[in-house]
């Protein structure tokens, strides 16, 4: 582990330990925050219950679909906008102001159009996540060093070979950053949508626990969501580091 990694680990362990101590000593009331150890034990008990399976399937399937559409669609659209300058000039103002729009205000409208069910959640999460992937793809392709493109022309690579062997590997770090954002935004879109009107899903269960003052269950489910997103982003980060090491070698 690098020095920065050790520092992050020490800070994380210290923060969790301080929270555990504050909760156990009564410095933080259990009606506000439960101890991390209790979150873990409650999460284990919740995952072993029969009712949680349906909610997990509802949320994770919606996130997976929205994430897939956002990543693939965002990459394709970003590539096209980078390749066609007049389209980029036309859409750039909209992309720049996109995240100033309150996306969740459209959720009731999406329910009117698509009805109750997973489709409005998937559309909302896709809308929220796709633009991050578009912007990351465009940024990565913009930063491909000119010397690499000249080298590709010197070696007389075809357009497909230039894209596959030069442009995409050079843009990969930015594209992977967009992928991590798309994953996080997909979870935010689905779970926040479930808070509002959904009758199932992890977001609905968190909101239900909050309304019923069931703090242990609420914090356990929040920990579960944080854990899934963190594990996925760590896997992408490890893949990114591996690609950078291969490039350096």
PDB file of C-alpha atoms in Angstrom:
ATOM      1  CA  UNK A   1       0.000   0.000   0.000  1.00  0.00           C
ATOM      2  CA  UNK A   2       1.244   3.501  -0.820  1.00  0.00           C
ATOM      3  CA  UNK A   3       1.853   6.198   1.762  1.00  0.00           C
ATOM      4  CA  UNK A   4      -1.335   7.989   0.704  1.00  0.00           C
ATOM      5  CA  UNK A   5      -3.235   4.723   1.075  1.00  0.00           C
ATOM      6  CA  UNK A   6      -1.962   4.264   4.617  1.00  0.00           C
ATOM      7  CA  UNK A   7      -2.982   7.823   5.480  1.00  0.00           C
ATOM      8  CA  UNK A   8      -6.501   7.246   4.100  1.00  0.00           C
ATOM      9  CA  UNK A   9      -6.799   3.972   6.014  1.00  0.00           C
ATOM     10  CA  UNK A  10      -5.647   5.533   9.284  1.00  0.00           C
ATOM     11  CA  UNK A  11      -8.064   8.451   8.878  1.00  0.00           C
ATOM     12  CA  UNK A  12     -10.966   6.105   8.087  1.00  0.00           C
ATOM     13  CA  UNK A  13     -10.234   3.757  10.991  1.00  0.00           C
ATOM     14  CA  UNK A  14      -9.777   6.730  13.319  1.00  0.00           C
ATOM     15  CA  UNK A  15     -13.091   8.290  12.266  1.00  0.00           C
ATOM     16  CA  UNK A  16     -14.985   5.001  12.700  1.00  0.00           C
ATOM     17  CA  UNK A  17     -13.299   4.403  16.068  1.00  0.00           C
ATOM     18  CA  UNK A  18     -14.128   7.911  17.259  1.00  0.00           C
ATOM     19  CA  UNK A  19     -17.767   7.478  16.215  1.00  0.00           C
ATOM     20  CA  UNK A  20     -17.939   4.099  17.982  1.00  0.00           C
ATOM     21  CA  UNK A  21     -16.479   5.600  21.160  1.00  0.00           C
ATOM     22  CA  UNK A  22     -18.791   8.621  21.055  1.00  0.00           C
ATOM     23  CA  UNK A  23     -21.856   6.406  20.620  1.00  0.00           C
ATOM     24  CA  UNK A  24     -20.821   3.936  23.339  1.00  0.00           C
ATOM     25  CA  UNK A  25     -20.042   6.659  25.889  1.00  0.00           C
ATOM     26  CA  UNK A  26     -23.289   8.547  25.223  1.00  0.00           C
ATOM     27  CA  UNK A  27     -21.641  11.624  23.731  1.00  0.00           C
ATOM     28  CA  UNK A  28     -23.880  11.007  20.709  1.00  0.00           C
ATOM     29  CA  UNK A  29     -27.409   9.904  21.540  1.00  0.00           C
ATOM     30  CA  UNK A  30     -28.526   6.597  19.966  1.00  0.00           C
ATOM     31  CA  UNK A  31     -31.644   8.384  18.723  1.00  0.00           C
ATOM     32  CA  UNK A  32     -29.332  10.394  16.444  1.00  0.00           C
ATOM     33  CA  UNK A  33     -26.645   7.927  15.296  1.00  0.00           C
ATOM     34  CA  UNK A  34     -26.085   4.277  16.155  1.00  0.00           C
ATOM     35  CA  UNK A  35     -22.626   2.839  16.775  1.00  0.00           C
ATOM     36  CA  UNK A  36     -20.832   1.417  13.693  1.00  0.00           C
ATOM     37  CA  UNK A  37     -20.643  -2.029  15.309  1.00  0.00           C
ATOM     38  CA  UNK A  38     -24.425  -2.010  15.799  1.00  0.00           C
ATOM     39  CA  UNK A  39     -24.874  -0.948  12.159  1.00  0.00           C
ATOM     40  CA  UNK A  40     -22.886  -4.009  11.061  1.00  0.00           C
ATOM     41  CA  UNK A  41     -24.761  -6.458  13.309  1.00  0.00           C
ATOM     42  CA  UNK A  42     -28.122  -5.007  12.273  1.00  0.00           C
ATOM     43  CA  UNK A  43     -27.109  -5.192   8.602  1.00  0.00           C
ATOM     44  CA  UNK A  44     -26.180  -8.867   8.949  1.00  0.00           C
ATOM     45  CA  UNK A  45     -29.519  -9.620  10.620  1.00  0.00           C
ATOM     46  CA  UNK A  46     -31.390  -7.621   7.962  1.00  0.00           C
ATOM     47  CA  UNK A  47     -29.678  -9.417   5.072  1.00  0.00           C
ATOM     48  CA  UNK A  48     -30.582 -12.768   6.656  1.00  0.00           C
ATOM     49  CA  UNK A  49     -34.274 -11.887   6.803  1.00  0.00           C
ATOM     50  CA  UNK A  50     -36.652 -13.117   4.109  1.00  0.00           C
ATOM     51  CA  UNK A  51     -38.319  -9.814   3.256  1.00  0.00           C
ATOM     52  CA  UNK A  52     -35.169  -7.929   2.208  1.00  0.00           C
ATOM     53  CA  UNK A  53     -34.509 -10.077  -0.875  1.00  0.00           C
ATOM     54  CA  UNK A  54     -37.327  -8.513  -2.900  1.00  0.00           C
ATOM     55  CA  UNK A  55     -36.161  -4.994  -2.049  1.00  0.00           C
ATOM     56  CA  UNK A  56     -32.549  -5.802  -2.954  1.00  0.00           C
ATOM     57  CA  UNK A  57     -33.598  -7.265  -6.292  1.00  0.00           C
ATOM     58  CA  UNK A  58     -35.802  -4.247  -7.049  1.00  0.00           C
ATOM     59  CA  UNK A  59     -33.062  -1.704  -6.342  1.00  0.00           C
ATOM     60  CA  UNK A  60     -30.025  -3.517  -7.726  1.00  0.00           C
ATOM     61  CA  UNK A  61     -31.751  -4.507 -10.974  1.00  0.00           C
ATOM     62  CA  UNK A  62     -32.880  -0.905 -11.577  1.00  0.00           C
ATOM     63  CA  UNK A  63     -29.384   0.389 -10.785  1.00  0.00           C
ATOM     64  CA  UNK A  64     -27.749  -2.186 -13.077  1.00  0.00           C
ATOM     65  CA  UNK A  65     -30.005  -1.293 -16.022  1.00  0.00           C
ATOM     66  CA  UNK A  66     -29.644   2.471 -15.507  1.00  0.00           C
ATOM     67  CA  UNK A  67     -25.883   2.150 -15.046  1.00  0.00           C
ATOM     68  CA  UNK A  68     -25.478   0.069 -18.207  1.00  0.00           C
ATOM     69  CA  UNK A  69     -27.538   2.457 -20.332  1.00  0.00           C
ATOM     70  CA  UNK A  70     -25.757   5.501 -18.889  1.00  0.00           C
ATOM     71  CA  UNK A  71     -22.254   4.102 -19.393  1.00  0.00           C
ATOM     72  CA  UNK A  72     -22.762   2.725 -22.899  1.00  0.00           C
ATOM     73  CA  UNK A  73     -24.993   5.557 -24.097  1.00  0.00           C
ATOM     74  CA  UNK A  74     -22.838   8.236 -22.498  1.00  0.00           C
ATOM     75  CA  UNK A  75     -19.683   6.827 -24.062  1.00  0.00           C
ATOM     76  CA  UNK A  76     -21.254   6.635 -27.541  1.00  0.00           C
ATOM     77  CA  UNK A  77     -22.759  10.131 -27.348  1.00  0.00           C
ATOM     78  CA  UNK A  78     -19.546  11.605 -25.954  1.00  0.00           C
ATOM     79  CA  UNK A  79     -17.534   9.971 -28.731  1.00  0.00           C
ATOM     80  CA  UNK A  80     -19.896  11.304 -31.417  1.00  0.00           C
ATOM     81  CA  UNK A  81     -19.883  14.838 -29.971  1.00  0.00           C
ATOM     82  CA  UNK A  82     -16.091  14.788 -29.834  1.00  0.00           C
ATOM     83  CA  UNK A  83     -15.912  13.574 -33.425  1.00  0.00           C
ATOM     84  CA  UNK A  84     -18.459  16.038 -34.861  1.00  0.00           C
ATOM     85  CA  UNK A  85     -17.453  19.607 -33.873  1.00  0.00           C
ATOM     86  CA  UNK A  86     -20.669  21.395 -34.893  1.00  0.00           C
ATOM     87  CA  UNK A  87     -22.773  19.005 -32.775  1.00  0.00           C
ATOM     88  CA  UNK A  88     -20.452  19.624 -29.850  1.00  0.00           C
ATOM     89  CA  UNK A  89     -20.791  23.389 -30.219  1.00  0.00           C
ATOM     90  CA  UNK A  90     -24.574  23.019 -30.332  1.00  0.00           C
ATOM     91  CA  UNK A  91     -24.862  20.795 -27.244  1.00  0.00           C
ATOM     92  CA  UNK A  92     -22.047  22.176 -25.056  1.00  0.00           C
ATOM     93  CA  UNK A  93     -24.187  24.911 -23.371  1.00  0.00           C
ATOM     94  CA  UNK A  94     -26.815  22.322 -22.434  1.00  0.00           C
ATOM     95  CA  UNK A  95     -24.222  19.901 -21.069  1.00  0.00           C
ATOM     96  CA  UNK A  96     -22.534  22.670 -19.067  1.00  0.00           C
ATOM     97  CA  UNK A  97     -25.797  23.632 -17.346  1.00  0.00           C
ATOM     98  CA  UNK A  98     -27.270  20.139 -17.123  1.00  0.00           C
ATOM     99  CA  UNK A  99     -26.602  19.447 -13.434  1.00  0.00           C
ATOM    100  CA  UNK A 100     -28.190  22.755 -12.453  1.00  0.00           C
ATOM    101  CA  UNK A 101     -31.540  21.163 -13.355  1.00  0.00           C
ATOM    102  CA  UNK A 102     -33.467  19.622 -10.398  1.00  0.00           C
ATOM    103  CA  UNK A 103     -33.875  16.180 -11.973  1.00  0.00           C
ATOM    104  CA  UNK A 104     -36.002  14.729  -9.186  1.00  0.00           C
ATOM    105  CA  UNK A 105     -38.717  17.290  -9.895  1.00  0.00           C
ATOM    106  CA  UNK A 106     -39.415  15.273 -13.059  1.00  0.00           C
ATOM    107  CA  UNK A 107     -40.102  12.042 -11.141  1.00  0.00           C
ATOM    108  CA  UNK A 108     -43.889  12.633 -10.784  1.00  0.00           C
ATOM    109  CA  UNK A 109     -44.022  13.450 -14.519  1.00  0.00           C
ATOM    110  CA  UNK A 110     -42.166  10.215 -15.304  1.00  0.00           C
ATOM    111  CA  UNK A 111     -44.695   8.294 -13.207  1.00  0.00           C
ATOM    112  CA  UNK A 112     -47.522   9.858 -15.222  1.00  0.00           C
ATOM    113  CA  UNK A 113     -45.797   8.853 -18.479  1.00  0.00           C
ATOM    114  CA  UNK A 114     -44.487   5.382 -17.537  1.00  0.00           C
ATOM    115  CA  UNK A 115     -46.689   4.459 -14.569  1.00  0.00           C
ATOM    116  CA  UNK A 116     -45.644   3.055 -11.222  1.00  0.00           C
ATOM    117  CA  UNK A 117     -42.839   0.522 -11.324  1.00  0.00           C
ATOM    118  CA  UNK A 118     -39.129   0.400 -12.056  1.00  0.00           C
ATOM    119  CA  UNK A 119     -39.224   2.239 -15.415  1.00  0.00           C
ATOM    120  CA  UNK A 120     -39.475   5.804 -13.974  1.00  0.00           C
ATOM    121  CA  UNK A 121     -36.618   5.033 -11.586  1.00  0.00           C
ATOM    122  CA  UNK A 122     -34.447   3.698 -14.403  1.00  0.00           C
ATOM    123  CA  UNK A 123     -35.179   6.718 -16.618  1.00  0.00           C
ATOM    124  CA  UNK A 124     -34.484   9.153 -13.762  1.00  0.00           C
ATOM    125  CA  UNK A 125     -31.211   7.465 -12.804  1.00  0.00           C
ATOM    126  CA  UNK A 126     -30.116   7.249 -16.444  1.00  0.00           C
ATOM    127  CA  UNK A 127     -30.811  10.960 -16.934  1.00  0.00           C
ATOM    128  CA  UNK A 128     -28.796  11.731 -13.813  1.00  0.00           C
ATOM    129  CA  UNK A 129     -25.799   9.518 -14.675  1.00  0.00           C
ATOM    130  CA  UNK A 130     -25.414   9.664 -18.461  1.00  0.00           C
ATOM    131  CA  UNK A 131     -24.169  13.241 -18.774  1.00  0.00           C
ATOM    132  CA  UNK A 132     -21.288  12.540 -16.384  1.00  0.00           C
ATOM    133  CA  UNK A 133     -20.160   9.781 -18.745  1.00  0.00           C
ATOM    134  CA  UNK A 134     -20.600  12.040 -21.793  1.00  0.00           C
ATOM    135  CA  UNK A 135     -18.461  14.784 -20.264  1.00  0.00           C
ATOM    136  CA  UNK A 136     -15.777  12.346 -19.085  1.00  0.00           C
ATOM    137  CA  UNK A 137     -15.553  10.727 -22.533  1.00  0.00           C
ATOM    138  CA  UNK A 138     -15.224  14.097 -24.237  1.00  0.00           C
ATOM    139  CA  UNK A 139     -12.591  15.246 -21.727  1.00  0.00           C
ATOM    140  CA  UNK A 140     -10.574  12.062 -22.180  1.00  0.00           C
ATOM    141  CA  UNK A 141     -10.618  12.228 -25.982  1.00  0.00           C
ATOM    142  CA  UNK A 142      -9.700  15.934 -25.866  1.00  0.00           C
ATOM    143  CA  UNK A 143      -6.571  15.107 -23.861  1.00  0.00           C
ATOM    144  CA  UNK A 144      -5.093  12.464 -26.148  1.00  0.00           C
ATOM    145  CA  UNK A 145      -1.523  13.701 -26.760  1.00  0.00           C
ATOM    146  CA  UNK A 146      -0.975  14.938 -30.317  1.00  0.00           C
ATOM    147  CA  UNK A 147       2.296  13.047 -30.490  1.00  0.00           C
ATOM    148  CA  UNK A 148       0.391   9.764 -30.197  1.00  0.00           C
ATOM    149  CA  UNK A 149      -1.880  10.722 -33.088  1.00  0.00           C
ATOM    150  CA  UNK A 150       1.152  11.647 -35.208  1.00  0.00           C
ATOM    151  CA  UNK A 151       2.743   8.306 -34.333  1.00  0.00           C
ATOM    152  CA  UNK A 152      -0.432   6.504 -35.425  1.00  0.00           C
ATOM    153  CA  UNK A 153      -0.334   8.296 -38.771  1.00  0.00           C
ATOM    154  CA  UNK A 154       3.367   7.521 -39.220  1.00  0.00           C
ATOM    155  CA  UNK A 155       2.616   3.827 -38.685  1.00  0.00           C
ATOM    156  CA  UNK A 156      -0.291   4.137 -41.143  1.00  0.00           C
ATOM    157  CA  UNK A 157      -2.887   2.810 -38.745  1.00  0.00           C
ATOM    158  CA  UNK A 158      -6.436   2.658 -40.016  1.00  0.00           C
ATOM    159  CA  UNK A 159      -9.084   4.778 -38.316  1.00  0.00           C
ATOM    160  CA  UNK A 160     -10.417   1.791 -36.354  1.00  0.00           C
ATOM    161  CA  UNK A 161      -6.906   0.794 -35.268  1.00  0.00           C
ATOM    162  CA  UNK A 162      -6.115   4.375 -34.263  1.00  0.00           C
ATOM    163  CA  UNK A 163      -9.260   4.550 -32.125  1.00  0.00           C
ATOM    164  CA  UNK A 164      -8.743   1.122 -30.553  1.00  0.00           C
ATOM    165  CA  UNK A 165      -4.957   1.222 -30.039  1.00  0.00           C
ATOM    166  CA  UNK A 166      -4.279   4.935 -29.451  1.00  0.00           C
ATOM    167  CA  UNK A 167      -7.263   7.131 -28.615  1.00  0.00           C
ATOM    168  CA  UNK A 168      -9.184   4.861 -26.226  1.00  0.00           C
ATOM    169  CA  UNK A 169      -6.154   3.715 -24.160  1.00  0.00           C
ATOM    170  CA  UNK A 170      -4.987   7.333 -23.846  1.00  0.00           C
ATOM    171  CA  UNK A 171      -8.467   8.496 -22.799  1.00  0.00           C
ATOM    172  CA  UNK A 172      -9.091   5.530 -20.474  1.00  0.00           C
ATOM    173  CA  UNK A 173      -8.295   7.293 -17.138  1.00  0.00           C
ATOM    174  CA  UNK A 174     -10.880  10.013 -17.791  1.00  0.00           C
ATOM    175  CA  UNK A 175     -13.414   7.486 -19.110  1.00  0.00           C
ATOM    176  CA  UNK A 176     -12.992   5.366 -15.974  1.00  0.00           C
ATOM    177  CA  UNK A 177     -13.526   8.469 -13.837  1.00  0.00           C
ATOM    178  CA  UNK A 178     -16.788   9.023 -15.701  1.00  0.00           C
ATOM    179  CA  UNK A 179     -17.695   5.372 -15.119  1.00  0.00           C
ATOM    180  CA  UNK A 180     -17.235   5.794 -11.364  1.00  0.00           C
ATOM    181  CA  UNK A 181     -19.430   8.890 -11.387  1.00  0.00           C
ATOM    182  CA  UNK A 182     -22.067   7.099 -13.480  1.00  0.00           C
ATOM    183  CA  UNK A 183     -22.212   4.266 -10.942  1.00  0.00           C
ATOM    184  CA  UNK A 184     -22.604   6.675  -8.015  1.00  0.00           C
ATOM    185  CA  UNK A 185     -25.225   8.770  -9.820  1.00  0.00           C
ATOM    186  CA  UNK A 186     -27.163   5.642 -10.818  1.00  0.00           C
ATOM    187  CA  UNK A 187     -27.434   4.620  -7.169  1.00  0.00           C
ATOM    188  CA  UNK A 188     -28.394   8.166  -6.165  1.00  0.00           C
ATOM    189  CA  UNK A 189     -31.067   8.381  -8.853  1.00  0.00           C
ATOM    190  CA  UNK A 190     -32.692   5.035  -8.045  1.00  0.00           C
ATOM    191  CA  UNK A 191     -32.552   5.259  -4.250  1.00  0.00           C
ATOM    192  CA  UNK A 192     -33.635   8.909  -4.114  1.00  0.00           C
ATOM    193  CA  UNK A 193     -36.527   8.063  -6.426  1.00  0.00           C
ATOM    194  CA  UNK A 194     -37.502   5.198  -4.120  1.00  0.00           C
ATOM    195  CA  UNK A 195     -37.621   7.666  -1.240  1.00  0.00           C
ATOM    196  CA  UNK A 196     -40.412   9.615  -2.920  1.00  0.00           C
ATOM    197  CA  UNK A 197     -43.154   7.325  -4.219  1.00  0.00           C
ATOM    198  CA  UNK A 198     -41.847   3.783  -4.613  1.00  0.00           C
ATOM    199  CA  UNK A 199     -43.464   0.964  -2.647  1.00  0.00           C
ATOM    200  CA  UNK A 200     -40.372  -1.267  -2.609  1.00  0.00           C
ATOM    201  CA  UNK A 201     -36.610  -1.088  -2.821  1.00  0.00           C
ATOM    202  CA  UNK A 202     -33.755  -0.165  -0.516  1.00  0.00           C
ATOM    203  CA  UNK A 203     -34.614   3.546  -0.711  1.00  0.00           C
ATOM    204  CA  UNK A 204     -38.194   2.812   0.324  1.00  0.00           C
ATOM    205  CA  UNK A 205     -36.961   0.704   3.244  1.00  0.00           C
ATOM    206  CA  UNK A 206     -34.604   3.462   4.407  1.00  0.00           C
ATOM    207  CA  UNK A 207     -37.422   6.014   4.246  1.00  0.00           C
ATOM    208  CA  UNK A 208     -39.801   3.605   6.028  1.00  0.00           C
ATOM    209  CA  UNK A 209     -37.256   3.012   8.811  1.00  0.00           C
ATOM    210  CA  UNK A 210     -36.747   6.780   9.144  1.00  0.00           C
ATOM    211  CA  UNK A 211     -40.487   7.455   9.401  1.00  0.00           C
ATOM    212  CA  UNK A 212     -40.795   4.772  12.096  1.00  0.00           C
ATOM    213  CA  UNK A 213     -37.725   5.925  14.081  1.00  0.00           C
ATOM    214  CA  UNK A 214     -35.979   2.615  13.392  1.00  0.00           C
ATOM    215  CA  UNK A 215     -32.475   4.082  13.422  1.00  0.00           C
ATOM    216  CA  UNK A 216     -30.526   0.788  13.543  1.00  0.00           C
ATOM    217  CA  UNK A 217     -32.201  -0.533  10.387  1.00  0.00           C
ATOM    218  CA  UNK A 218     -31.963   2.822   8.608  1.00  0.00           C
ATOM    219  CA  UNK A 219     -28.232   3.188   9.244  1.00  0.00           C
ATOM    220  CA  UNK A 220     -27.613  -0.476   8.414  1.00  0.00           C
ATOM    221  CA  UNK A 221     -29.202  -0.087   4.977  1.00  0.00           C
ATOM    222  CA  UNK A 222     -27.304   3.171   4.381  1.00  0.00           C
ATOM    223  CA  UNK A 223     -24.105   1.301   5.250  1.00  0.00           C
ATOM    224  CA  UNK A 224     -25.052  -1.418   2.775  1.00  0.00           C
ATOM    225  CA  UNK A 225     -25.479   1.096  -0.065  1.00  0.00           C
ATOM    226  CA  UNK A 226     -22.204   2.833   0.816  1.00  0.00           C
ATOM    227  CA  UNK A 227     -20.425  -0.510   0.915  1.00  0.00           C
ATOM    228  CA  UNK A 228     -21.621  -1.594  -2.547  1.00  0.00           C
ATOM    229  CA  UNK A 229     -20.689   1.726  -4.186  1.00  0.00           C
ATOM    230  CA  UNK A 230     -17.318   1.806  -2.428  1.00  0.00           C
ATOM    231  CA  UNK A 231     -16.440  -1.754  -3.447  1.00  0.00           C
ATOM    232  CA  UNK A 232     -17.334  -1.085  -7.080  1.00  0.00           C
ATOM    233  CA  UNK A 233     -15.351   2.152  -7.172  1.00  0.00           C
ATOM    234  CA  UNK A 234     -12.375   0.441  -5.523  1.00  0.00           C
ATOM    235  CA  UNK A 235     -12.461  -2.247  -8.205  1.00  0.00           C
ATOM    236  CA  UNK A 236     -12.525   0.386 -10.955  1.00  0.00           C
ATOM    237  CA  UNK A 237      -9.741   2.312  -9.196  1.00  0.00           C
ATOM    238  CA  UNK A 238      -7.586  -0.828  -9.003  1.00  0.00           C
ATOM    239  CA  UNK A 239      -8.186  -1.455 -12.723  1.00  0.00           C
ATOM    240  CA  UNK A 240      -7.247   2.162 -13.446  1.00  0.00           C
ATOM    241  CA  UNK A 241      -4.031   1.881 -11.418  1.00  0.00           C
ATOM    242  CA  UNK A 242      -3.135  -1.314 -13.224  1.00  0.00           C
ATOM    243  CA  UNK A 243      -3.606   0.371 -16.610  1.00  0.00           C
ATOM    244  CA  UNK A 244      -1.430   3.303 -15.526  1.00  0.00           C
ATOM    245  CA  UNK A 245       1.330   0.944 -14.347  1.00  0.00           C
ATOM    246  CA  UNK A 246       1.245  -0.897 -17.685  1.00  0.00           C
ATOM    247  CA  UNK A 247       1.435   2.406 -19.525  1.00  0.00           C
ATOM    248  CA  UNK A 248       4.419   3.481 -17.400  1.00  0.00           C
ATOM    249  CA  UNK A 249       6.154   0.157 -18.051  1.00  0.00           C
TER     250      UNK A 249
END
